[in-house]
PDB file of C-alpha atoms in Angstrom:
ATOM      1  CA  UNK X 291       0.000   0.000   0.000  1.00 79.00           C
ATOM      2  CA  UNK X 292       0.915   3.681   0.021  1.00 84.00           C
ATOM      3  CA  UNK X 293       2.533   3.596   3.458  1.00 85.00           C
ATOM      4  CA  UNK X 294       4.666   0.606   2.483  1.00 88.00           C
ATOM      5  CA  UNK X 295       5.825   2.374  -0.684  1.00 90.00           C
ATOM      6  CA  UNK X 296       6.747   5.497   1.279  1.00 89.00           C
ATOM      7  CA  UNK X 297       8.750   3.602   3.883  1.00 88.00           C
ATOM      8  CA  UNK X 298      10.339   1.305   1.292  1.00 91.00           C
ATOM      9  CA  UNK X 299      11.654   4.208  -0.788  1.00 92.00           C
ATOM     10  CA  UNK X 300      12.903   5.933   2.364  1.00 91.00           C
ATOM     11  CA  UNK X 301      14.778   2.870   3.638  1.00 92.00           C
ATOM     12  CA  UNK X 302      16.216   1.993   0.231  1.00 94.00           C
ATOM     13  CA  UNK X 303      17.432   5.558  -0.302  1.00 94.00           C
ATOM     14  CA  UNK X 304      18.931   5.761   3.186  1.00 92.00           C
ATOM     15  CA  UNK X 305      20.784   2.460   2.763  1.00 94.00           C
ATOM     16  CA  UNK X 306      22.184   3.086  -0.710  1.00 96.00           C
ATOM     17  CA  UNK X 307      22.834   6.747   0.076  1.00 95.00           C
ATOM     18  CA  UNK X 308      24.895   5.774   3.123  1.00 93.00           C
ATOM     19  CA  UNK X 309      26.805   3.079   1.202  1.00 94.00           C
ATOM     20  CA  UNK X 310      27.741   5.677  -1.428  1.00 95.00           C
ATOM     21  CA  UNK X 311      28.443   8.407   1.122  1.00 94.00           C
ATOM     22  CA  UNK X 312      31.180   6.464   2.941  1.00 92.00           C
ATOM     23  CA  UNK X 313      33.630   6.285  -0.010  1.00 93.00           C
ATOM     24  CA  UNK X 314      32.684   9.835  -0.997  1.00 95.00           C
ATOM     25  CA  UNK X 315      33.601  11.063   2.487  1.00 93.00           C
ATOM     26  CA  UNK X 316      37.004   9.364   2.320  1.00 90.00           C
ATOM     27  CA  UNK X 317      37.585  10.736  -1.174  1.00 93.00           C
ATOM     28  CA  UNK X 318      36.946  14.237   0.165  1.00 92.00           C
ATOM     29  CA  UNK X 319      39.731  13.661   2.688  1.00 89.00           C
ATOM     30  CA  UNK X 320      42.095  12.189   0.112  1.00 88.00           C
ATOM     31  CA  UNK X 321      45.534  13.618  -0.543  1.00 88.00           C
ATOM     32  CA  UNK X 322      44.755  13.547  -4.258  1.00 92.00           C
ATOM     33  CA  UNK X 323      43.358  16.840  -5.467  1.00 93.00           C
ATOM     34  CA  UNK X 324      41.470  15.244  -8.364  1.00 94.00           C
ATOM     35  CA  UNK X 325      39.454  13.001  -6.025  1.00 94.00           C
ATOM     36  CA  UNK X 326      38.643  15.970  -3.784  1.00 94.00           C
ATOM     37  CA  UNK X 327      37.563  17.993  -6.811  1.00 95.00           C
ATOM     38  CA  UNK X 328      35.332  15.216  -8.181  1.00 95.00           C
ATOM     39  CA  UNK X 329      33.548  14.699  -4.865  1.00 95.00           C
ATOM     40  CA  UNK X 330      33.199  18.447  -4.269  1.00 93.00           C
ATOM     41  CA  UNK X 331      31.648  18.804  -7.722  1.00 95.00           C
ATOM     42  CA  UNK X 332      29.304  15.881  -7.029  1.00 96.00           C
ATOM     43  CA  UNK X 333      28.168  17.425  -3.762  1.00 94.00           C
ATOM     44  CA  UNK X 334      27.723  20.864  -5.305  1.00 95.00           C
ATOM     45  CA  UNK X 335      25.558  19.493  -8.127  1.00 95.00           C
ATOM     46  CA  UNK X 336      23.246  17.368  -5.991  1.00 94.00           C
ATOM     47  CA  UNK X 337      22.918  20.033  -3.305  1.00 92.00           C
ATOM     48  CA  UNK X 338      22.385  22.807  -5.842  1.00 94.00           C
ATOM     49  CA  UNK X 339      19.839  21.209  -8.197  1.00 95.00           C
ATOM     50  CA  UNK X 340      16.284  20.804  -6.821  1.00 95.00           C
ATOM     51  CA  UNK X 341      15.467  17.218  -5.909  1.00 95.00           C
ATOM     52  CA  UNK X 342      12.354  17.232  -8.075  1.00 94.00           C
ATOM     53  CA  UNK X 343      14.480  18.097 -11.118  1.00 96.00           C
ATOM     54  CA  UNK X 344      16.886  15.272 -10.248  1.00 96.00           C
ATOM     55  CA  UNK X 345      13.941  12.886 -10.017  1.00 96.00           C
ATOM     56  CA  UNK X 346      12.672  13.965 -13.439  1.00 95.00           C
ATOM     57  CA  UNK X 347      16.115  13.558 -14.998  1.00 95.00           C
ATOM     58  CA  UNK X 348      16.493  10.032 -13.629  1.00 95.00           C
ATOM     59  CA  UNK X 349      12.977   8.900 -14.559  1.00 95.00           C
ATOM     60  CA  UNK X 350      12.516  10.626 -17.923  1.00 94.00           C
ATOM     61  CA  UNK X 351      16.023  11.617 -19.013  1.00 94.00           C
ATOM     62  CA  UNK X 352      18.148   8.557 -18.274  1.00 92.00           C
ATOM     63  CA  UNK X 353      15.919   6.143 -20.276  1.00 91.00           C
ATOM     64  CA  UNK X 354      16.125   8.543 -23.207  1.00 92.00           C
ATOM     65  CA  UNK X 355      19.911   8.222 -23.161  1.00 91.00           C
ATOM     66  CA  UNK X 356      20.283   4.558 -22.231  1.00 90.00           C
ATOM     67  CA  UNK X 357      17.194   3.153 -23.919  1.00 89.00           C
ATOM     68  CA  UNK X 358      16.262   1.255 -20.747  1.00 87.00           C
ATOM     69  CA  UNK X 359      13.152   2.273 -18.854  1.00 90.00           C
ATOM     70  CA  UNK X 360      13.138   2.553 -15.077  1.00 92.00           C
ATOM     71  CA  UNK X 361      10.182   1.790 -12.860  1.00 93.00           C
ATOM     72  CA  UNK X 362       8.988   4.651 -10.651  1.00 93.00           C
ATOM     73  CA  UNK X 363      10.324   2.772  -7.615  1.00 93.00           C
ATOM     74  CA  UNK X 364      13.760   2.346  -9.190  1.00 94.00           C
ATOM     75  CA  UNK X 365      13.936   5.964 -10.341  1.00 95.00           C
ATOM     76  CA  UNK X 366      12.826   7.242  -6.929  1.00 95.00           C
ATOM     77  CA  UNK X 367      15.387   5.097  -5.125  1.00 95.00           C
ATOM     78  CA  UNK X 368      18.227   6.165  -7.427  1.00 95.00           C
ATOM     79  CA  UNK X 369      17.429   9.882  -7.292  1.00 96.00           C
ATOM     80  CA  UNK X 370      16.916  10.009  -3.532  1.00 96.00           C
ATOM     81  CA  UNK X 371      20.004   7.845  -2.888  1.00 96.00           C
ATOM     82  CA  UNK X 372      22.277  10.046  -5.005  1.00 96.00           C
ATOM     83  CA  UNK X 373      20.889  13.177  -3.376  1.00 96.00           C
ATOM     84  CA  UNK X 374      21.161  11.769   0.126  1.00 95.00           C
ATOM     85  CA  UNK X 375      24.742  10.629  -0.479  1.00 96.00           C
ATOM     86  CA  UNK X 376      25.783  14.221  -1.172  1.00 95.00           C
ATOM     87  CA  UNK X 377      24.520  15.374   2.224  1.00 94.00           C
ATOM     88  CA  UNK X 378      25.604  12.287   4.159  1.00 94.00           C
ATOM     89  CA  UNK X 379      29.136  12.436   2.751  1.00 94.00           C
ATOM     90  CA  UNK X 380      29.560  15.956   4.119  1.00 93.00           C
ATOM     91  CA  UNK X 381      28.194  14.840   7.488  1.00 93.00           C
ATOM     92  CA  UNK X 382      30.530  11.849   7.628  1.00 92.00           C
ATOM     93  CA  UNK X 383      33.504  13.930   6.513  1.00 92.00           C
ATOM     94  CA  UNK X 384      32.900  16.272   9.435  1.00 91.00           C
ATOM     95  CA  UNK X 385      32.563  13.336  11.811  1.00 91.00           C
ATOM     96  CA  UNK X 386      35.815  11.761  10.607  1.00 88.00           C
ATOM     97  CA  UNK X 387      37.688  15.042  10.966  1.00 89.00           C
ATOM     98  CA  UNK X 388      36.298  15.430  14.506  1.00 87.00           C
ATOM     99  CA  UNK X 389      37.926  12.195  15.686  1.00 85.00           C
ATOM    100  CA  UNK X 390      41.031  12.921  17.758  1.00 83.00           C
ATOM    101  CA  UNK X 391      44.073  12.739  15.504  1.00 82.00           C
ATOM    102  CA  UNK X 392      45.962  11.109  18.362  1.00 84.00           C
ATOM    103  CA  UNK X 393      43.974   7.926  17.806  1.00 82.00           C
ATOM    104  CA  UNK X 394      45.154   7.749  14.218  1.00 79.00           C
ATOM    105  CA  UNK X 395      48.739   8.298  15.268  1.00 81.00           C
ATOM    106  CA  UNK X 396      48.453   5.603  17.947  1.00 85.00           C
ATOM    107  CA  UNK X 397      46.946   3.127  15.482  1.00 84.00           C
ATOM    108  CA  UNK X 398      49.673   3.826  12.935  1.00 82.00           C
ATOM    109  CA  UNK X 399      52.337   3.440  15.642  1.00 86.00           C
ATOM    110  CA  UNK X 400      50.896   0.016  16.444  1.00 84.00           C
ATOM    111  CA  UNK X 401      51.153  -0.978  12.803  1.00 85.00           C
ATOM    112  CA  UNK X 402      47.429  -0.947  12.041  1.00 83.00           C
ATOM    113  CA  UNK X 403      46.876  -0.663   8.300  1.00 85.00           C
ATOM    114  CA  UNK X 404      45.034   2.422   7.071  1.00 79.00           C
ATOM    115  CA  UNK X 405      41.908   0.605   5.787  1.00 81.00           C
ATOM    116  CA  UNK X 406      41.559  -1.349   9.041  1.00 85.00           C
ATOM    117  CA  UNK X 407      42.136   1.776  11.100  1.00 85.00           C
ATOM    118  CA  UNK X 408      39.409   3.644   9.263  1.00 84.00           C
ATOM    119  CA  UNK X 409      36.959   0.737   9.308  1.00 82.00           C
ATOM    120  CA  UNK X 410      37.452  -0.388  12.915  1.00 84.00           C
ATOM    121  CA  UNK X 411      38.524   2.761  14.759  1.00 84.00           C
ATOM    122  CA  UNK X 412      37.787   6.037  12.984  1.00 85.00           C
ATOM    123  CA  UNK X 413      34.515   5.397  11.140  1.00 85.00           C
ATOM    124  CA  UNK X 414      32.592   3.918  14.115  1.00 84.00           C
ATOM    125  CA  UNK X 415      33.487   6.942  16.229  1.00 86.00           C
ATOM    126  CA  UNK X 416      32.596   9.314  13.402  1.00 87.00           C
ATOM    127  CA  UNK X 417      29.164   7.701  12.986  1.00 86.00           C
ATOM    128  CA  UNK X 418      28.509   7.982  16.725  1.00 86.00           C
ATOM    129  CA  UNK X 419      29.366  11.680  16.719  1.00 85.00           C
ATOM    130  CA  UNK X 420      27.090  12.470  13.756  1.00 88.00           C
ATOM    131  CA  UNK X 421      24.217  10.180  14.766  1.00 88.00           C
ATOM    132  CA  UNK X 422      21.762  13.083  15.296  1.00 87.00           C
ATOM    133  CA  UNK X 423      22.559  14.365  11.801  1.00 89.00           C
ATOM    134  CA  UNK X 424      21.980  10.892  10.351  1.00 89.00           C
ATOM    135  CA  UNK X 425      18.565  10.755  12.025  1.00 89.00           C
ATOM    136  CA  UNK X 426      17.757  14.192  10.612  1.00 91.00           C
ATOM    137  CA  UNK X 427      18.695  12.961   7.137  1.00 89.00           C
ATOM    138  CA  UNK X 428      16.397   9.974   7.603  1.00 90.00           C
ATOM    139  CA  UNK X 429      13.573  12.353   8.491  1.00 92.00           C
ATOM    140  CA  UNK X 430      14.348  14.572   5.490  1.00 92.00           C
ATOM    141  CA  UNK X 431      14.286  11.545   3.213  1.00 91.00           C
ATOM    142  CA  UNK X 432      10.913  10.518   4.576  1.00 91.00           C
ATOM    143  CA  UNK X 433       9.452  13.949   3.853  1.00 92.00           C
ATOM    144  CA  UNK X 434      11.101  14.139   0.435  1.00 92.00           C
ATOM    145  CA  UNK X 435       9.265  11.000  -0.639  1.00 91.00           C
ATOM    146  CA  UNK X 436       6.240  13.227  -1.242  1.00 91.00           C
ATOM    147  CA  UNK X 437       7.938  14.121  -4.541  1.00 92.00           C
ATOM    148  CA  UNK X 438       7.703  10.582  -5.910  1.00 92.00           C
ATOM    149  CA  UNK X 439       3.995  11.067  -6.597  1.00 89.00           C
ATOM    150  CA  UNK X 440       5.083  13.308  -9.477  1.00 90.00           C
ATOM    151  CA  UNK X 441       6.283  10.256 -11.461  1.00 90.00           C
ATOM    152  CA  UNK X 442       3.242   8.116 -10.729  1.00 85.00           C
ATOM    153  CA  UNK X 443       4.336   6.188  -7.655  1.00 86.00           C
ATOM    154  CA  UNK X 444       1.363   5.721  -5.353  1.00 84.00           C
ATOM    155  CA  UNK X 445       2.636   7.003  -2.023  1.00 87.00           C
ATOM    156  CA  UNK X 446       0.729   8.636   0.818  1.00 88.00           C
ATOM    157  CA  UNK X 447       0.511  12.005  -0.933  1.00 88.00           C
ATOM    158  CA  UNK X 448      -0.743  10.377  -4.142  1.00 89.00           C
ATOM    159  CA  UNK X 449      -3.567   8.713  -2.204  1.00 90.00           C
ATOM    160  CA  UNK X 450      -4.571  12.110  -0.839  1.00 90.00           C
ATOM    161  CA  UNK X 451      -4.611  13.573  -4.340  1.00 89.00           C
ATOM    162  CA  UNK X 452      -6.798  10.703  -5.535  1.00 90.00           C
ATOM    163  CA  UNK X 453      -9.240  11.299  -2.695  1.00 92.00           C
ATOM    164  CA  UNK X 454      -9.323  15.002  -3.544  1.00 93.00           C
ATOM    165  CA  UNK X 455     -10.065  14.295  -7.196  1.00 92.00           C
ATOM    166  CA  UNK X 456     -12.963  12.002  -6.257  1.00 93.00           C
ATOM    167  CA  UNK X 457     -14.506  14.052  -3.452  1.00 93.00           C
ATOM    168  CA  UNK X 458     -13.481  17.595  -4.468  1.00 92.00           C
ATOM    169  CA  UNK X 459     -12.402  18.053  -0.859  1.00 93.00           C
ATOM    170  CA  UNK X 460      -8.835  19.113  -0.180  1.00 92.00           C
ATOM    171  CA  UNK X 461      -8.619  20.050   3.476  1.00 95.00           C
ATOM    172  CA  UNK X 462      -9.558  16.710   5.049  1.00 94.00           C
ATOM    173  CA  UNK X 463      -7.255  14.367   3.065  1.00 93.00           C
ATOM    174  CA  UNK X 464      -4.238  16.673   3.162  1.00 94.00           C
ATOM    175  CA  UNK X 465      -4.750  17.443   6.845  1.00 95.00           C
ATOM    176  CA  UNK X 466      -4.849  13.700   7.516  1.00 93.00           C
ATOM    177  CA  UNK X 467      -1.639  13.276   5.491  1.00 92.00           C
ATOM    178  CA  UNK X 468       0.004  16.044   7.521  1.00 94.00           C
ATOM    179  CA  UNK X 469      -0.913  14.307  10.769  1.00 93.00           C
ATOM    180  CA  UNK X 470       0.294  10.980   9.419  1.00 90.00           C
ATOM    181  CA  UNK X 471       3.700  12.371   8.436  1.00 92.00           C
ATOM    182  CA  UNK X 472       3.964  14.219  11.740  1.00 93.00           C
ATOM    183  CA  UNK X 473       3.380  10.986  13.645  1.00 92.00           C
ATOM    184  CA  UNK X 474       5.989   9.156  11.544  1.00 89.00           C
ATOM    185  CA  UNK X 475       8.553  11.923  12.034  1.00 91.00           C
ATOM    186  CA  UNK X 476       7.808  12.095  15.759  1.00 93.00           C
ATOM    187  CA  UNK X 477       8.317   8.342  16.016  1.00 90.00           C
ATOM    188  CA  UNK X 478      11.636   8.550  14.166  1.00 88.00           C
ATOM    189  CA  UNK X 479      12.766  11.406  16.406  1.00 90.00           C
ATOM    190  CA  UNK X 480      11.978   9.403  19.533  1.00 91.00           C
ATOM    191  CA  UNK X 481      13.795   6.354  18.172  1.00 89.00           C
ATOM    192  CA  UNK X 482      16.776   8.522  17.231  1.00 87.00           C
ATOM    193  CA  UNK X 483      17.022  10.026  20.717  1.00 87.00           C
ATOM    194  CA  UNK X 484      16.716   6.591  22.316  1.00 89.00           C
ATOM    195  CA  UNK X 485      19.494   5.264  20.061  1.00 85.00           C
ATOM    196  CA  UNK X 486      21.674   8.250  20.870  1.00 84.00           C
ATOM    197  CA  UNK X 487      21.197   7.699  24.616  1.00 85.00           C
ATOM    198  CA  UNK X 488      22.031   4.021  24.235  1.00 84.00           C
ATOM    199  CA  UNK X 489      25.206   4.813  22.331  1.00 79.00           C
ATOM    200  CA  UNK X 490      26.273   7.430  24.886  1.00 75.00           C
ATOM    201  CA  UNK X 491      25.538   5.017  27.739  1.00 75.00           C
ATOM    202  CA  UNK X 492      27.666   2.302  26.113  1.00 69.00           C
ATOM    203  CA  UNK X 493      30.532   4.782  25.724  1.00 65.00           C
ATOM    204  CA  UNK X 494      30.372   5.692  29.415  1.00 64.00           C
ATOM    205  CA  UNK X 495      30.185   2.014  30.339  1.00 59.00           C
TER     206      UNK X 495
END
């Protein structure tokens, strides 16, 4: 149903966006200027172009070039993932830079290889420090799914538009949608705070 579609697109986009954001964040911290330039350009494009335009390009433009059609679900997941990765990579970059440099020096002195150091020591601490920002990105993704109705995917907003077209009433369905999204966001906020407290408690322990 519509709720399942909304949550599915949100979770898919968050997962793939995070997977793409991790290498992007490391590329932004690379010693190679070309890698830093490429990732900076990527971030500038996806943060500067409206998400709705990105969605239209992926759904209508990419098939025109490749000759392969995308389903609305695929196009929505790709567009939201690429957009989310741009924001998440900046968040992760800040978290990585916030980790005490002394820990890197200690790991290198102990002979820990750079990939292992980043995977086992630096990245986990960076994620913990930016956890509130990650939750905020999850919430933003959830709200941005309202755009997928523009390419024919039946999400919560699309159901409201269908009700409006049948009943000629706009206030009731869209007010109900507003309440529904508010409840979802409130639930995510509560879960995020609980997770943050659990992480902080484990650090103190």
